Amino acid sequence: MIRPNLAWRSVAVLSAAALALTACADDSEDTPTPGGSSAAAAAVGDGTLKIGSLLPQTGSLAILGPPEIAGVNLAISEINAAGGVLGKPVVVSHTDSGDTSTDIATQSVNKLLAEGVDAIVGAASSSVSLSVIDKITGAGVVQFSPANTSDEFTTYADKGLYFRTAPPDQLQGRVLGDLIIQDGNAKVGLLVMQDSYGTGLAKSTRAAVEGAGGQIAAEAVYDPKAADFSAEVDQIKTANPDAIVLIGFDEVSKIIPKLVEAGLTTDKKKWYFVDGNLSNKYTFPAGTLKGAKGTLPGAAAGKDFEEKMKKIDPSLVDFSYGPESYDATNLIALAAELAKSDAPAAIAANLKAASEGGTKCKDFASCLTLIKAGTDFDYDGVSGPVSFNAAGDPSEATIGIYQYGDDNKYTNVDYKSGKI
């Protein structure tokens, strides 16, 4: 018998219009862990907090760029309106992360380090972050990703300078696997992008499906830069699964027509998307995605926050990882205030303290009031509680579940929360 894992804490379902939240440097004995105090390199503060962003303006994950950049800008505008950090306006510099098919991320990081940034928000892609994390943390600068979900970062030798507001894929994989089984699917086909994000999330999903008594009938791993995906779709068709899971980025816009051509439409098979490809920007014929579901890390931020985001960028139709970017930026600023310094090592040493214990507050201004009053505080973010564990990961998180309608737009249907 198939027994789904029902040990999830369901969160109240929001209205259809709810905000969709909506995916090795050498260690040494004197390097800091989150909450530690020693420096990874001689990066020092100058009294002005400088934040760089390394977020996708081009490439296969560019759909996530606008909301993430808007999240950073919204936080910066509120921080500076509240008087800035250490009495000075926060300076922000935006750069493009591109994707792994280019060297844009390295060039951007070089630019940001030359500008003397204290912290870098990004990248969105786990593989892109893995390509630059040594350069960033080796320079003694904080790297704080709003969207990295690869499990690799949990044990990465990051000198205590890497943090993230997005949960590791083990949680999204559990939620996704349970959802697939609860929807009555016994046989599952996985179409998986070949990189650390794709294969990592597939591994967690497989474990959840098989742990509940389901079967992975086929797992087709593909090169996201391939010109054609017919062979992988044929592999899935031959396996004849009940459900098809698309784990990748925007290359799925080329895979979906192949699924339709093969007769594997949503009225015959159940489709599932993930954070890297859940989007309202697809231009397929009406009904192509009807009934398909998807998962995306993040709690419900609410309509008020959505409207704030749209004031920053009126063109937004997706909000994926915007709240996580907002929270990352606020936490960096609050950690600097706690440390009374913009030195990266000092910020890293205070990020855990800013995220747990004390009186709860949800924005920079209210938290700053508590700091100035000498009151212990706990920043509870828009994306969730954001309490860091020793690895710099959120210790608990929420995954949203969404479903597409006939208009190929998705809305929230549920939230599941769990410990990491």
mmCIF file of C-alpha atoms in Angstrom, residues 49-188:
data_model
loop_
_atom_site.group_PDB
_atom_site.id
_atom_site.type_symbol
_atom_site.label_atom_id
_atom_site.label_comp_id
_atom_site.label_asym_id
_atom_site.label_seq_id
_atom_site.Cartn_x
_atom_site.Cartn_y
_atom_site.Cartn_z
ATOM 1 C CA LEU A 49 27.497 49.029 4.537
ATOM 2 C CA LYS A 50 27.914 48.049 0.894
ATOM 3 C CA ILE A 51 25.750 45.251 -0.479
ATOM 4 C CA GLY A 52 26.211 43.741 -3.912
ATOM 5 C CA SER A 53 23.683 41.582 -5.696
ATOM 6 C CA LEU A 54 24.619 38.647 -7.912
ATOM 7 C CA LEU A 55 21.231 37.793 -9.399
ATOM 8 C CA PRO A 56 20.119 36.499 -12.818
ATOM 9 C CA GLN A 57 19.482 39.222 -15.358
ATOM 10 C CA THR A 58 20.281 36.806 -18.221
ATOM 11 C CA GLY A 59 20.477 33.053 -18.643
ATOM 12 C CA SER A 60 18.340 30.036 -17.831
ATOM 13 C CA LEU A 61 17.150 31.359 -14.472
ATOM 14 C CA ALA A 62 16.439 34.935 -15.565
ATOM 15 C CA ILE A 63 12.753 34.450 -14.651
ATOM 16 C CA LEU A 64 13.814 34.699 -11.000
ATOM 17 C CA GLY A 65 15.862 37.866 -11.430
ATOM 18 C CA PRO A 66 13.168 40.588 -11.367
ATOM 19 C CA PRO A 67 11.482 39.588 -8.091
ATOM 20 C CA GLU A 68 14.803 38.934 -6.382
ATOM 21 C CA ILE A 69 16.247 42.290 -7.433
ATOM 22 C CA ALA A 70 12.995 43.990 -6.410
ATOM 23 C CA GLY A 71 13.220 42.303 -3.000
ATOM 24 C CA VAL A 72 16.714 43.678 -2.464
ATOM 25 C CA ASN A 73 15.710 47.158 -3.618
ATOM 26 C CA LEU A 74 12.601 47.208 -1.432
ATOM 27 C CA ALA A 75 14.660 46.319 1.636
ATOM 28 C CA ILE A 76 17.331 48.908 0.814
ATOM 29 C CA SER A 77 14.707 51.639 0.351
ATOM 30 C CA GLU A 78 13.113 50.831 3.734
ATOM 31 C CA ILE A 79 16.483 50.566 5.488
ATOM 32 C CA ASN A 80 17.627 53.940 4.190
ATOM 33 C CA ALA A 81 14.253 55.514 4.980
ATOM 34 C CA ALA A 82 14.789 54.373 8.575
ATOM 35 C CA GLY A 83 18.151 56.141 8.734
ATOM 36 C CA GLY A 84 20.400 53.556 7.131
ATOM 37 C CA VAL A 85 22.916 51.316 8.878
ATOM 38 C CA LEU A 86 25.371 52.752 11.400
ATOM 39 C CA GLY A 87 23.854 56.137 10.633
ATOM 40 C CA LYS A 88 24.691 56.042 6.930
ATOM 41 C CA PRO A 89 22.692 55.060 3.821
ATOM 42 C CA VAL A 90 23.327 51.523 2.582
ATOM 43 C CA VAL A 91 25.009 51.420 -0.824
ATOM 44 C CA VAL A 92 23.853 48.747 -3.279
ATOM 45 C CA SER A 93 25.438 47.536 -6.514
ATOM 46 C CA HIS A 94 23.569 45.144 -8.834
ATOM 47 C CA THR A 95 25.325 42.665 -11.129
ATOM 48 C CA ASP A 96 24.257 39.802 -13.377
ATOM 49 C CA SER A 97 24.929 36.201 -12.332
ATOM 50 C CA GLY A 98 24.156 34.764 -15.777
ATOM 51 C CA ASP A 99 24.203 30.957 -15.696
ATOM 52 C CA THR A 100 26.766 28.163 -15.867
ATOM 53 C CA SER A 101 27.074 28.409 -19.654
ATOM 54 C CA THR A 102 28.940 31.725 -19.261
ATOM 55 C CA ASP A 103 31.609 33.296 -17.056
ATOM 56 C CA ILE A 104 29.403 36.268 -16.200
ATOM 57 C CA ALA A 105 29.202 35.398 -12.500
ATOM 58 C CA THR A 106 32.969 35.421 -12.047
ATOM 59 C CA GLN A 107 33.261 38.770 -13.807
ATOM 60 C CA SER A 108 30.458 40.186 -11.654
ATOM 61 C CA VAL A 109 32.043 38.949 -8.438
ATOM 62 C CA ASN A 110 35.370 40.469 -9.440
ATOM 63 C CA LYS A 111 33.589 43.799 -9.981
ATOM 64 C CA LEU A 112 31.807 43.667 -6.631
ATOM 65 C CA LEU A 113 34.943 42.724 -4.714
ATOM 66 C CA ALA A 114 36.820 45.560 -6.405
ATOM 67 C CA GLU A 115 34.065 47.908 -5.207
ATOM 68 C CA GLY A 116 34.654 46.722 -1.647
ATOM 69 C CA VAL A 117 31.253 45.213 -0.919
ATOM 70 C CA ASP A 118 30.735 43.733 2.543
ATOM 71 C CA ALA A 119 28.118 41.173 1.487
ATOM 72 C CA ILE A 120 26.788 39.721 -1.745
ATOM 73 C CA VAL A 121 23.151 38.651 -2.107
ATOM 74 C CA GLY A 122 23.090 35.762 -4.587
ATOM 75 C CA ALA A 123 23.386 33.781 -6.644
ATOM 76 C CA ALA A 124 20.006 32.256 -7.423
ATOM 77 C CA SER A 125 21.370 29.137 -9.122
ATOM 78 C CA SER A 126 23.106 26.664 -6.827
ATOM 79 C CA SER A 127 25.567 25.739 -9.570
ATOM 80 C CA VAL A 128 26.450 29.391 -10.158
ATOM 81 C CA SER A 129 27.016 29.905 -6.427
ATOM 82 C CA LEU A 130 29.242 26.842 -6.312
ATOM 83 C CA SER A 131 31.339 28.375 -9.084
ATOM 84 C CA VAL A 132 32.054 31.588 -7.129
ATOM 85 C CA ILE A 133 31.673 30.771 -3.436
ATOM 86 C CA ASP A 134 35.410 30.188 -2.972
ATOM 87 C CA LYS A 135 36.224 33.569 -4.535
ATOM 88 C CA ILE A 136 33.682 35.393 -2.344
ATOM 89 C CA THR A 137 34.364 33.709 0.990
ATOM 90 C CA GLY A 138 38.095 33.555 0.231
ATOM 91 C CA ALA A 139 38.022 37.358 0.056
ATOM 92 C CA GLY A 140 36.392 37.384 3.495
ATOM 93 C CA VAL A 141 33.039 38.641 2.171
ATOM 94 C CA VAL A 142 29.614 37.358 3.230
ATOM 95 C CA GLN A 143 27.647 35.457 0.580
ATOM 96 C CA PHE A 144 23.914 35.271 1.278
ATOM 97 C CA SER A 145 21.718 33.473 -1.250
ATOM 98 C CA PRO A 146 17.954 33.926 -1.356
ATOM 99 C CA ALA A 147 17.410 30.911 -3.607
ATOM 100 C CA ASN A 148 20.183 28.290 -3.384
ATOM 101 C CA THR A 149 18.595 24.986 -2.428
ATOM 102 C CA SER A 150 21.329 22.436 -3.144
ATOM 103 C CA ASP A 151 22.109 20.230 -0.146
ATOM 104 C CA GLU A 152 25.838 20.686 -0.909
ATOM 105 C CA PHE A 153 25.953 24.048 0.849
ATOM 106 C CA THR A 154 25.031 22.572 4.230
ATOM 107 C CA THR A 155 28.479 20.999 4.626
ATOM 108 C CA TYR A 156 30.474 23.260 2.312
ATOM 109 C CA ALA A 157 33.769 24.686 3.616
ATOM 110 C CA ASP A 158 32.567 28.293 3.455
ATOM 111 C CA LYS A 159 34.567 29.810 6.347
ATOM 112 C CA GLY A 160 31.275 30.561 8.116
ATOM 113 C CA LEU A 161 30.500 33.277 5.575
ATOM 114 C CA TYR A 162 27.740 31.611 3.530
ATOM 115 C CA PHE A 163 24.064 31.858 4.522
ATOM 116 C CA ARG A 164 20.733 31.342 2.768
ATOM 117 C CA THR A 165 17.078 32.073 3.351
ATOM 118 C CA ALA A 166 15.965 29.243 1.032
ATOM 119 C CA PRO A 167 15.804 25.771 2.607
ATOM 120 C CA PRO A 168 17.904 22.834 1.347
ATOM 121 C CA ASP A 169 16.224 20.625 -1.248
ATOM 122 C CA GLN A 170 15.659 17.844 1.248
ATOM 123 C CA LEU A 171 12.549 19.711 2.440
ATOM 124 C CA GLN A 172 11.106 20.583 -0.985
ATOM 125 C CA GLY A 173 11.805 17.033 -2.133
ATOM 126 C CA ARG A 174 9.864 15.621 0.815
ATOM 127 C CA VAL A 175 6.894 17.904 0.191
ATOM 128 C CA LEU A 176 6.917 17.223 -3.554
ATOM 129 C CA GLY A 177 7.215 13.461 -3.123
ATOM 130 C CA ASP A 178 4.411 13.378 -0.571
ATOM 131 C CA LEU A 179 2.205 15.524 -2.822
ATOM 132 C CA ILE A 180 2.719 13.184 -5.772
ATOM 133 C CA ILE A 181 1.729 10.143 -3.701
ATOM 134 C CA GLN A 182 -1.210 11.879 -2.032
ATOM 135 C CA ASP A 183 -2.517 12.720 -5.505
ATOM 136 C CA GLY A 184 -2.809 8.991 -6.185
ATOM 137 C CA ASN A 185 0.246 8.431 -8.388
ATOM 138 C CA ALA A 186 1.975 5.065 -8.054
ATOM 139 C CA LYS A 187 4.482 5.350 -10.945
ATOM 140 C CA VAL A 188 6.518 8.520 -11.437
#
